[in-house]
Coordinates of C-alpha atoms and ligand atoms in Angstrom, one line a residue:
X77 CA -20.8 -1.7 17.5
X78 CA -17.8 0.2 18.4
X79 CA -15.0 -1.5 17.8
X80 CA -12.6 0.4 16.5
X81 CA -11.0 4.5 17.4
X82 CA -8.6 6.9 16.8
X83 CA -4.9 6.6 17.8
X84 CA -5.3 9.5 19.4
X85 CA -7.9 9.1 21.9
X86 CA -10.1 6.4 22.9
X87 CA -13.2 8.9 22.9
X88 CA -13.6 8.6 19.1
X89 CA -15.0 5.1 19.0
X90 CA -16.6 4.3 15.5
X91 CA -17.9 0.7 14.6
X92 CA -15.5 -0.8 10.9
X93 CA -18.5 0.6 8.8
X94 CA -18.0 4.1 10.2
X95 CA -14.8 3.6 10.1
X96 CA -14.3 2.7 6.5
X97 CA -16.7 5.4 5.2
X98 CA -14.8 8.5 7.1
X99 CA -11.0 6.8 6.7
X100 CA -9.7 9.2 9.0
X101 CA -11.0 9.3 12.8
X102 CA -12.2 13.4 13.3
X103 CA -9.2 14.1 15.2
X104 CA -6.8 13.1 12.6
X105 CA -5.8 10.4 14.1
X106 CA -5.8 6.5 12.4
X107 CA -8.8 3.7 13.6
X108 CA -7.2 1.2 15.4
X109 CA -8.7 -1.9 16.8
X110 CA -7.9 -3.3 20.6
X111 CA -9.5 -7.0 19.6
X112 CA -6.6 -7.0 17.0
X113 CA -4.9 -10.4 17.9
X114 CA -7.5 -11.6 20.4
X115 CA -8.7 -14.2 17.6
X116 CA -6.1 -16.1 15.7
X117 CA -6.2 -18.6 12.7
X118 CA -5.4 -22.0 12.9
X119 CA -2.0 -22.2 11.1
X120 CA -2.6 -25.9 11.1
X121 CA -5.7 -25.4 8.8
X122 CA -4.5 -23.2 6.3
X123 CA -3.1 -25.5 3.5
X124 CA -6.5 -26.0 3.0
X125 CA -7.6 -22.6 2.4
X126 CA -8.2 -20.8 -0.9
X127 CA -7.6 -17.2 -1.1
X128 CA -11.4 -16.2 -1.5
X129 CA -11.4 -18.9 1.8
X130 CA -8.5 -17.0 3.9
X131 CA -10.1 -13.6 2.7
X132 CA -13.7 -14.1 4.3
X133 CA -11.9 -15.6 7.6
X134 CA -9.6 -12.8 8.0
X135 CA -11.7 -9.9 6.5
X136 CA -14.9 -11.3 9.5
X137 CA -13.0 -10.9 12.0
X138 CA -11.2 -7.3 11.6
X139 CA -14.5 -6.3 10.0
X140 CA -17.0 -8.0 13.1
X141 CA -19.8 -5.7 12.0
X142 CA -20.3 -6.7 8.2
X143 CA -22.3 -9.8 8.0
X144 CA -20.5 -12.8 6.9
X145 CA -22.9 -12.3 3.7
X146 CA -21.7 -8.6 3.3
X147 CA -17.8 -10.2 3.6
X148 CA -18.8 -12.9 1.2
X149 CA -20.3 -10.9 -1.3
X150 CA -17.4 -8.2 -1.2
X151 CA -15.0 -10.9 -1.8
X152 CA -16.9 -12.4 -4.6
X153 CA -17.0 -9.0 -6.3
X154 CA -13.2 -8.0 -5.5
X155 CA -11.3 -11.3 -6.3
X156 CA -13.6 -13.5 -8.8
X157 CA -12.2 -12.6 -11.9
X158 CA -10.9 -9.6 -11.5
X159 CA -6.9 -11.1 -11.0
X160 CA -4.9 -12.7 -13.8
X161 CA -3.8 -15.5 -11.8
X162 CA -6.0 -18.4 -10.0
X163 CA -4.1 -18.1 -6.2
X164 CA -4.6 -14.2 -6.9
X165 CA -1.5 -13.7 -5.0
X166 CA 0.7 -16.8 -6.4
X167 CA 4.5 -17.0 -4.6
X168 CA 7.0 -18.4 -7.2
X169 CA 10.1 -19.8 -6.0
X170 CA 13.4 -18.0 -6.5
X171 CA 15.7 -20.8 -4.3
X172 CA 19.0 -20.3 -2.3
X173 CA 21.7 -18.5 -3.1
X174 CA 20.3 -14.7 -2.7
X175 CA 23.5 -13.1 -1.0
X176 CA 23.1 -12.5 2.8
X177 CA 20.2 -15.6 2.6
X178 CA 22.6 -18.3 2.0
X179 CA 20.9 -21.4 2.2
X180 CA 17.5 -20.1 3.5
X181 CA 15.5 -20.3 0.2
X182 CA 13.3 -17.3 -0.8
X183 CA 10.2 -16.8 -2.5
X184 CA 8.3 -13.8 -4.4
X185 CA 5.1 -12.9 -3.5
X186 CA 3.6 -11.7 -6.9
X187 CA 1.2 -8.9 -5.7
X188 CA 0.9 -7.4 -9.2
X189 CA -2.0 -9.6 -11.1
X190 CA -4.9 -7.0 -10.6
X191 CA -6.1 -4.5 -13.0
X192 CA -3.6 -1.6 -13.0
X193 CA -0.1 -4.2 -11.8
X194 CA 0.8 -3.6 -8.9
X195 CA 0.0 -4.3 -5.4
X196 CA -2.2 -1.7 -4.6
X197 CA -5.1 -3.4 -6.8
X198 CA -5.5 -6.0 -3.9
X199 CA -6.9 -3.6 -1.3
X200 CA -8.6 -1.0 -3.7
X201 CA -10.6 -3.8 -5.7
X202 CA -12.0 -4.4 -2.0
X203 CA -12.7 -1.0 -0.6
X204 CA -15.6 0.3 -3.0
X205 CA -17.4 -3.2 -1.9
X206 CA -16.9 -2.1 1.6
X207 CA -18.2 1.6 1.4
X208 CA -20.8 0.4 -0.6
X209 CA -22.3 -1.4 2.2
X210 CA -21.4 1.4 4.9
X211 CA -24.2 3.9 4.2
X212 CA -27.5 2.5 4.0
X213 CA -29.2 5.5 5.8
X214 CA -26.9 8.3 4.4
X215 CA -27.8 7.2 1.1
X216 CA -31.4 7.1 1.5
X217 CA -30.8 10.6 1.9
X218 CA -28.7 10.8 -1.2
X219 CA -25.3 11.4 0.4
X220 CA -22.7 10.6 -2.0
X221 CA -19.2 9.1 -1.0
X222 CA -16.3 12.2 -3.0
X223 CA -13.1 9.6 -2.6
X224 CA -10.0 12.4 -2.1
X225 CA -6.5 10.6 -2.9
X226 CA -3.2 12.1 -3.3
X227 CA -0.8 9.5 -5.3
X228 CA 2.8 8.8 -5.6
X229 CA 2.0 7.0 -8.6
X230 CA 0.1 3.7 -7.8
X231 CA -2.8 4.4 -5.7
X232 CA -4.2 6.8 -7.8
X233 CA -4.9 4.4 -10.6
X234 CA -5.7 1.3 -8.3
X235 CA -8.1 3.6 -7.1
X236 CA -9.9 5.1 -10.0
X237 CA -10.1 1.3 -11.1
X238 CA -12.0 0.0 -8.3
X239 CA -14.3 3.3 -7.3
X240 CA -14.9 4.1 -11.6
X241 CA -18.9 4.4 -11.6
X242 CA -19.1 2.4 -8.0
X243 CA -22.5 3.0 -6.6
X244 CA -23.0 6.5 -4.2
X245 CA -19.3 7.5 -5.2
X246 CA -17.1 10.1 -7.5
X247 CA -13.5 10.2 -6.8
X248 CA -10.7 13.2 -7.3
X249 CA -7.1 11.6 -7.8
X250 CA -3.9 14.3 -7.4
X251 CA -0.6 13.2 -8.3
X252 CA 2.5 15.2 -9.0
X253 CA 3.1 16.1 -11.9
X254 CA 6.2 15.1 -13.6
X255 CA 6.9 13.1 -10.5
X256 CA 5.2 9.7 -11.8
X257 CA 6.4 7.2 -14.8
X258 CA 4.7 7.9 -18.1
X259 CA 3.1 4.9 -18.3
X260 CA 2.1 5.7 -14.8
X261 CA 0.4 8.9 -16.0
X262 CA -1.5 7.7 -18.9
X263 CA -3.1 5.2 -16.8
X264 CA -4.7 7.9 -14.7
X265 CA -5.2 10.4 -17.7
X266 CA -6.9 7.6 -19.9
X267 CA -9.3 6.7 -17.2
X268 CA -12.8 6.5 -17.9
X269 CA -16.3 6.6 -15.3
X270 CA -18.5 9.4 -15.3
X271 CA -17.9 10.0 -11.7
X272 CA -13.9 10.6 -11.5
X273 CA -11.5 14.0 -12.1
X274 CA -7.5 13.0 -12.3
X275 CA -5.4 16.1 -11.8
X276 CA -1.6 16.8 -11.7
X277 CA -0.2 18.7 -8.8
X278 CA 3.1 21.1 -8.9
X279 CA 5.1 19.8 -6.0
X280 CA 6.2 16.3 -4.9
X281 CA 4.0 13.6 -3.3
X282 CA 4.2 14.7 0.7
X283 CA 3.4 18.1 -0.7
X284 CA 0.1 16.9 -2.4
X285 CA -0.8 14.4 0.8
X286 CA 0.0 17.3 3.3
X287 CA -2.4 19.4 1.3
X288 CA -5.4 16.4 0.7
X289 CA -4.8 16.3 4.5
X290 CA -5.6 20.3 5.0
X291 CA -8.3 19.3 3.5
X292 CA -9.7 17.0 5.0
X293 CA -9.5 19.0 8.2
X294 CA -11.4 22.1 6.7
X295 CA -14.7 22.4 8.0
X296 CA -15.8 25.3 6.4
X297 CA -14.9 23.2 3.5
X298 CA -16.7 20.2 5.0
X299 CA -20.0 22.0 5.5
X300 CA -20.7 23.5 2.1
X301 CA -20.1 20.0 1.1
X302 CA -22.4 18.7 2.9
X303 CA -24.9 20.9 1.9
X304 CA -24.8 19.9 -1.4
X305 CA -25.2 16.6 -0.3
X306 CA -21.3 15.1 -0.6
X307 CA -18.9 13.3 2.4
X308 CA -15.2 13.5 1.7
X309 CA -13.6 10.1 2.1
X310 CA -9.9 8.6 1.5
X311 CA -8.8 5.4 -0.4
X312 CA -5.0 6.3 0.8
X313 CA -3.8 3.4 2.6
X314 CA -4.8 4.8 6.5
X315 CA -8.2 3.8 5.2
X316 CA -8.7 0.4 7.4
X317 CA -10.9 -0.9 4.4
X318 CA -7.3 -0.6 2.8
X319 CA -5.2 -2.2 5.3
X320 CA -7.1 -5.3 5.7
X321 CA -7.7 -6.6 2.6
X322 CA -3.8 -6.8 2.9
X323 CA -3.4 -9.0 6.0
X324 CA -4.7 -11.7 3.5
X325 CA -2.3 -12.2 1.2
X326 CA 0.4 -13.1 4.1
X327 CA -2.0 -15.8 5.2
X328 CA -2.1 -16.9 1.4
X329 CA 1.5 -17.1 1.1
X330 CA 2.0 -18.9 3.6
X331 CA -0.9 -21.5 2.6
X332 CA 1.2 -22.0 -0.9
X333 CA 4.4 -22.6 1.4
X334 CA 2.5 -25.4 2.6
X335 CA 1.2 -26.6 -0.4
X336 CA 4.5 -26.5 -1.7
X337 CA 6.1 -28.3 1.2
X338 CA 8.2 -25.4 1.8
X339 CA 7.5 -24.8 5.5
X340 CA 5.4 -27.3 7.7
X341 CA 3.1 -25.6 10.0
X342 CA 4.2 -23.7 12.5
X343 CA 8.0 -22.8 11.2
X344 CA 8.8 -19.5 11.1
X345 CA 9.0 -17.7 7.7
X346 CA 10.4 -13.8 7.3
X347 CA 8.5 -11.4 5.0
X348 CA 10.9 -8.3 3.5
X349 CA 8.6 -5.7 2.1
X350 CA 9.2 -2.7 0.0
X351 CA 7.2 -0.3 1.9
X352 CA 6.6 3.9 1.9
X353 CA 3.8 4.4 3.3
X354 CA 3.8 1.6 5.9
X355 CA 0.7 0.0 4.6
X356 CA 1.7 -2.9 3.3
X357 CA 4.1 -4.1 6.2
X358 CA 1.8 -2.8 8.2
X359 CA -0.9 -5.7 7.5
X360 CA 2.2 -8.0 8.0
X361 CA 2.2 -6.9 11.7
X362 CA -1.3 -7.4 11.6
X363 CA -1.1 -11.0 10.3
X364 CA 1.5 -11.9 12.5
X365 CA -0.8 -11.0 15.6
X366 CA -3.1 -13.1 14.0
X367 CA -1.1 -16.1 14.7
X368 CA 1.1 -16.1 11.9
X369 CA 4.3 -17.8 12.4
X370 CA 6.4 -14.8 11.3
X371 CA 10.0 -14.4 12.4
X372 CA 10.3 -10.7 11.4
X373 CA 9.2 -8.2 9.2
X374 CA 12.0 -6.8 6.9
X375 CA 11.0 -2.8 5.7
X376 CA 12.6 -2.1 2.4
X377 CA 13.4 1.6 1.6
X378 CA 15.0 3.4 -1.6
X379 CA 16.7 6.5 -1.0
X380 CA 14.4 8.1 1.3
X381 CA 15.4 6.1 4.2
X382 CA 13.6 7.6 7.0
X383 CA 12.3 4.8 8.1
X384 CA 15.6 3.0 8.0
X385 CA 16.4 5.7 10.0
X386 CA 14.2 5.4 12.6
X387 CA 14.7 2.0 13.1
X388 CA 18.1 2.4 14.0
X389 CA 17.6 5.4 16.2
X390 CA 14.3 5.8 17.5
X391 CA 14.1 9.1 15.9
X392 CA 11.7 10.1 12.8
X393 CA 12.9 13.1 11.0
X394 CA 10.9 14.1 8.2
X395 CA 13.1 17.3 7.5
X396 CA 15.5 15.6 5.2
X397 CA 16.3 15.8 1.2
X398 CA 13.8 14.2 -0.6
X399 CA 14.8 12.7 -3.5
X400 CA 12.9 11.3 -7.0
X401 CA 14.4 7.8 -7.8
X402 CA 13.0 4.9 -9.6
X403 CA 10.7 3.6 -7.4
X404 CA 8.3 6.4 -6.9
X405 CA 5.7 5.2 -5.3
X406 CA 7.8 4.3 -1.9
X407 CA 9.7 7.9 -2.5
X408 CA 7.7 9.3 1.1
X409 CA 9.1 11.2 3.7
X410 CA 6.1 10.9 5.8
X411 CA 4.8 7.5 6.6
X412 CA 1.1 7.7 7.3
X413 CA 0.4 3.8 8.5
X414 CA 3.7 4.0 11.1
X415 CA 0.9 5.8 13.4
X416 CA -1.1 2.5 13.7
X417 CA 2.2 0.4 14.5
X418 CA 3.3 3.6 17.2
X419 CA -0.2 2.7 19.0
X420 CA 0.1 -0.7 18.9
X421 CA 3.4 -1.2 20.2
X422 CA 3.3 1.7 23.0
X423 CA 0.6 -0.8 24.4
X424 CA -1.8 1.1 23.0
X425 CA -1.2 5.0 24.7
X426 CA -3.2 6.9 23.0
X427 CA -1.5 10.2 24.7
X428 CA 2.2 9.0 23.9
X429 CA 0.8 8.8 20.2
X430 CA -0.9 11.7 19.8
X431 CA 2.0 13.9 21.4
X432 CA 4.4 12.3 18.5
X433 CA 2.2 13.2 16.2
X434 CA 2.2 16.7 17.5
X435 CA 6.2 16.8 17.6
X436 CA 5.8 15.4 14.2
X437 CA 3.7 18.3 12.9
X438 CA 5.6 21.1 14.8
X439 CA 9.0 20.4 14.8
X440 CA 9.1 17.8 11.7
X441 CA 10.4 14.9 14.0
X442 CA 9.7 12.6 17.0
X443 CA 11.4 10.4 19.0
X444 CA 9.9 7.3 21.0
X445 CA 10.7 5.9 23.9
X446 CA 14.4 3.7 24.2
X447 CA 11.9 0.6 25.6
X448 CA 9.6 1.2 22.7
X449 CA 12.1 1.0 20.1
X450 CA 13.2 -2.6 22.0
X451 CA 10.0 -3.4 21.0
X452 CA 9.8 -2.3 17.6
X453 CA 13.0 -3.5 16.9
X454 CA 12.2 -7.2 18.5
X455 CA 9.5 -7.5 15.6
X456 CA 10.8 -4.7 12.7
X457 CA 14.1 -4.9 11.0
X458 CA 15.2 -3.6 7.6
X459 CA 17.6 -1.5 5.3
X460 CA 17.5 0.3 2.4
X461 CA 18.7 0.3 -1.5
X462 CA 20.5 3.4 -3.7
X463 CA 19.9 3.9 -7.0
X464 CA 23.1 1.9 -7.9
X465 CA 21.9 -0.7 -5.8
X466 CA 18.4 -0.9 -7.3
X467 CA 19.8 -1.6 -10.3
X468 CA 22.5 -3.8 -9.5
X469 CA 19.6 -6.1 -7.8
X470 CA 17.3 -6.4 -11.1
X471 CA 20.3 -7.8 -12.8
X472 CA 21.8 -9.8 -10.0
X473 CA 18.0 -10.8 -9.9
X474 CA 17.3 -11.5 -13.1
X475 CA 21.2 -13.0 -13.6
X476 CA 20.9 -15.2 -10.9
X477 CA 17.3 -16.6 -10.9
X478 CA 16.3 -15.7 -14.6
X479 CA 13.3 -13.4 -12.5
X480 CA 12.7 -10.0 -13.7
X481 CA 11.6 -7.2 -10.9
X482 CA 10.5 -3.6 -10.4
X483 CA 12.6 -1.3 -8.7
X484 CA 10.4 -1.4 -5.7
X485 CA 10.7 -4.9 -5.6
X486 CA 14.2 -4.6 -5.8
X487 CA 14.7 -2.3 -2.9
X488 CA 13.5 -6.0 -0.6
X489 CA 15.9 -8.4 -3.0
X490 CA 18.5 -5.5 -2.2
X491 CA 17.6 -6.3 1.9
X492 CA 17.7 -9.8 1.4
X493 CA 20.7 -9.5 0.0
X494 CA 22.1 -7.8 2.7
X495 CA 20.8 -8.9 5.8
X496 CA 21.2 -12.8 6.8
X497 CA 18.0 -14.3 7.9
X498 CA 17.0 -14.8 11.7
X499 CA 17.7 -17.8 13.4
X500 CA 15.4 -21.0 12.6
X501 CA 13.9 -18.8 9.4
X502 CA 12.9 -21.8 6.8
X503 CA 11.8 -19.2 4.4
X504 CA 12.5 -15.8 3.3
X505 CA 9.1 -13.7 1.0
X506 CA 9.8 -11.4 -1.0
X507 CA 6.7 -8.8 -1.7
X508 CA 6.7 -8.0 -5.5
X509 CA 4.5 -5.1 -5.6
X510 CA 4.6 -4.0 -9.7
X511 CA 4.9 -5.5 -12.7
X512 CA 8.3 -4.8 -14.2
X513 CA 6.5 -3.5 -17.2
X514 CA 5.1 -0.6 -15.1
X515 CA 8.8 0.8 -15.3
X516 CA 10.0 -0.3 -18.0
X517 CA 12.6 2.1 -18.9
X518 CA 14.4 1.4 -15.2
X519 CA 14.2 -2.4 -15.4
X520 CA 15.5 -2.3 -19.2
X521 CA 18.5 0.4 -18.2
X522 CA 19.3 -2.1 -14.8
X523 CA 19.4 -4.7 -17.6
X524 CA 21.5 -2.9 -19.9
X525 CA 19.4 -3.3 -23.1
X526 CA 18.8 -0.4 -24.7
X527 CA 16.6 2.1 -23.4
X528 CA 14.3 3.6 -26.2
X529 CA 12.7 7.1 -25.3
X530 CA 9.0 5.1 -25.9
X531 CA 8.0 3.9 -22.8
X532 CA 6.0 1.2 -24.7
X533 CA 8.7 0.8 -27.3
X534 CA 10.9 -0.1 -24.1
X535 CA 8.1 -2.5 -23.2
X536 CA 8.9 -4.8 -26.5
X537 CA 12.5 -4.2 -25.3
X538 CA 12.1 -5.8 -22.5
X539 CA 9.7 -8.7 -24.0
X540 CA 12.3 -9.6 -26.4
X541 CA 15.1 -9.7 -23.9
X542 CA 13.5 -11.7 -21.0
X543 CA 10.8 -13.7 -22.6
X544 CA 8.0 -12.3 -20.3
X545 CA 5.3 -11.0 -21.3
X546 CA 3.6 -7.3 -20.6
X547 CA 0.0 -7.2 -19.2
X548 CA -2.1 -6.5 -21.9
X549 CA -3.9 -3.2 -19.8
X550 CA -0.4 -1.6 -20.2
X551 CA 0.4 -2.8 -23.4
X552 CA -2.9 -0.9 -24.9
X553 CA -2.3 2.6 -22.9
X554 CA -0.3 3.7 -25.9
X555 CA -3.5 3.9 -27.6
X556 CA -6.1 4.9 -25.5
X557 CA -7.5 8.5 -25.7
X558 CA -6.0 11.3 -22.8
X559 CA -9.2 12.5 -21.4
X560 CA -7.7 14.0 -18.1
X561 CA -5.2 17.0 -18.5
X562 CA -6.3 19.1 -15.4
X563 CA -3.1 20.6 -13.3
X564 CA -2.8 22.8 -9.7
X565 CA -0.9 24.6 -7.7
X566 CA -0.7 22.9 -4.3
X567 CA -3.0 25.6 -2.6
X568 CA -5.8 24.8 -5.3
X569 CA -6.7 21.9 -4.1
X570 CA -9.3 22.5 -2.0
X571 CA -10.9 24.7 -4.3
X572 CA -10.5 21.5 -7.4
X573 CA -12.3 18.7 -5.0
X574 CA -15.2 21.6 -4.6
X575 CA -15.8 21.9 -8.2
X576 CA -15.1 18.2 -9.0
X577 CA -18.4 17.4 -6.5
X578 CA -20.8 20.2 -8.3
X579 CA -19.5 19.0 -12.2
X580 CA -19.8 15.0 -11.1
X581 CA -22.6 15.0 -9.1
Ligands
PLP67 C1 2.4 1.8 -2.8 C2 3.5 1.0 -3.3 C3 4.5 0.6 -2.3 C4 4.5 1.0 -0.9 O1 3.4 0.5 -0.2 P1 3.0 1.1 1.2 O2 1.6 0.7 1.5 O3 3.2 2.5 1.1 O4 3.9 0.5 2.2 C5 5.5 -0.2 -2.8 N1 5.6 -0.6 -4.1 C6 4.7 -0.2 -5.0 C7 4.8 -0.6 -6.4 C8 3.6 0.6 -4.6 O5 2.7 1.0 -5.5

């Protein structure tokens, strides 16, 4: 069943099985689905729903050629268990007050209860289920699944967690070196499975996603591959086995709201997330076609603010200083998911899309149409945070509301802060997408306790200042053994996945 292809041209039709299995459609363009939207939930039903409940709903109908057994069984597998907390996604309440907010009370969205903290957990606990199911014939053969991922930080660990020894898979993780927190690092150097390779990059993260791109697109590359019986695949968020898990967790906030008696069904809530890649607002978009009551969707930004930058002008630059702050894994320059929303709200011209891209890869920029950006604007709003401002919004945070959050998470308190809420909002979410204890040394500086040079030390720091607790899988990294120490020049890389399939295979 074909339901989904690539934004780039409608010939590339793929059913969601193909689709998750090759992540990228051959021309390099993102799968896209036209049903998106033509099947909603009932908003009025939702209260009702569990997350494992809202998971199999949503997940059947972006995924319409899994069985609902398939879907079931996945979710089972990603979600029972696996998440320190029983809503998976719980939404605490922070209240009124939060600058530009006024009375309009906000809430976190805690995304950060999986194995490795933070949000990424959510979709990549999901996407080894899916592939699993996606190659009954292939693997017959004995095709196996090489996962390729290039990290700012996050992914890479969320994904070694979920594919470590998954059935018919190996998985090579680059990241750049020196580029990542150290707590960051040792969770990808420490990680164990006898079918994954971790290995540090010199250069930043675009640098090291350009080049997993590259190759990706190498057939020569491709073919001897193949030979020896592997497929290259991505777990980077343009995977759609990535995005969708995603759309959940906005239907299961909004459930809690209910619960909670925060919104009644049908009022219009406003979701600020801090976003790099595009994925995770991305699957707000998504959600809110799905007949979400959603107001808009606030993107948060550090320092690289291109897509702050686009918003306001129509214009994506990727030729711009790229700078290393505290929130690495939204420090981006090139938003991969943005394709999917450029198809969707250009009414779904595949030409218009492809010939951005092409601008994009040629001259570094693009600009879209002044009735397109209407569009985009009608549904997309945002801003961005400085370092300064990061920090001032952990402690006006954690000051105000006695909460303590990441400096990605602060980017969005940093919007909220800023920007008042749209008319007839009832509630504002915040997406929390780390643990603070994943950078400990930023939140404990924001805080101003002292900042020991021992990321863990900083860790008790932190404990004995706040009264929270760290997640025990940090906590231990200190003392786990390194068993990772590979490193490449950018143009290795190629060369690294080759001899990663013959030595895991
Ligand atoms: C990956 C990540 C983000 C950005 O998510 P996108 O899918 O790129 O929008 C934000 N915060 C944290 C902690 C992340 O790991």
């Amino acid at each position: 069943m074909a339901t989904y292809h690539s934004t780039r041209a409608r010939e590339h039709a793929a059913g969601a099985r193909e689709a998750v299995r090759r992540g990228l459609a051959p021309d390099g363009g993102l799968f896209v689905s036209d049903e998106l939207g033509s099947k909603k939930l009932d908003v009025a039903t939702l209260a009702d729903k569990s997350y494992t409940d809202l998971a199999r709903e949503v997940m059947g109908l972006l995924l319409p050629d899994y069985t609902a057994e398939e879907i079931a069984a996945c979710v089972d597998e990603a979600y029972g268990g696996t998440f320190a907390a029983d809503e998976v996604t719980p939404v605490r309440e922070l209240g009124s007050g939060l600058g530009a907010s006024g009375d309009t009370p906000s809430y976190v969205l805690e995304l950060f209860h999986g194995p490795t903290s933070a949000f990424k957990d959510v979709a990549l606990q999901m996407l080894p289920r899916l592939m699993a199911r996606t190659g009954d014939a292939a693997s017959a053969e004995g095709e196996r699944i090489m996962i390729v991922t290039a990290t700012s930080g996050d992914t890479g660990k969320a994904a070694l967690a979920g594919f470590a020894d998954a059935p018919g898979c190996a998985i090579t993780v680059f990241y750049p070196e020196g580029k990542v927190s150290r707590v960051q690092e040792l969770q990808m150097s420490t990680q164990e499975g006898a079918n994954v390779a971790v290995c540090g990059v010199r250069g930043n993260f675009d640098d090291a996603q350009s080049a997993v791109k590259r190759i990706f697109a190498d057939t020569a590359l491709a073919e001897r591959l193949r030979a020896s019986g592997t497929v290259l695949s991505s777990a980077n968020s343009i995977n759609v086995g990535r995005l969708v898990p995603q759309v959940v967790y906005y239907f299961a906030a909004y459930a809690q709201l209910l619960r909670a008696g925060a919104v009644e069904a049908g009022d219009e809530v406003e979701f600020c997330v801090p976003t790099g890649n595009f994925g995770d607002i991305l699957a707000g978009y998504y959600a809110r076609e799905m007949g979400l009551p959603v107001a808009r969707l606030l993107v948060a930004s550090d320092k690289n603010n291109v897509l702050f930058d686009f918003l306001e002008t129509g214009t994506y630059n990727r030729l711009r200083p790229f700078y290393t702050t505290t929130s690495p894994s939204m420090d981006i320059l090139v938003s991969s998911n943005l394709e999917r929303m450029l198809y969707y709200l250009s009414g779904g011209d595949c030409e218009l899309v492809a010939a951005l891209m092409a601008s994009l890869a040629e001259d570094g920029s693009y600009t879209v149409p002044a009735d397109m950006l209407a569009r985009i604007r009608a549904v997309f709003g945002g801003s961005w945070a400085d370092e300064d401002e990061v920090a001032a919004a952990i402690r006006d945070c954690w000051e105000r509301f006695g909460y303590v959050i990441d400096p990605h998470t602060a980017c969005g308190y940093h919007v909220l802060s800023e920007l008042p809420a749209a008319k007839g909002v009832r509630a504002r979410v915040l997406l929390s997408t780390a643990s603070p204890y994943k950078f400990p040394r930023a939140v404990a500086s924001a805080l101003d306790l002292e900042v020991p040079k021992d990321d863990f030390a900083c860790m008790e720091t932190l404990a004995a200042a706040t009264g929270t607790t760290p997640p025990a899988q940090l906590a231990e990294l200190a003392d786990k053994p390194v068993r990772h120490t590979d490193v490449a020049e950018i143009d290795e890389l190629g060369r690294y996945v080759e001899q990663a399939a013959a030595r895991l295979a």
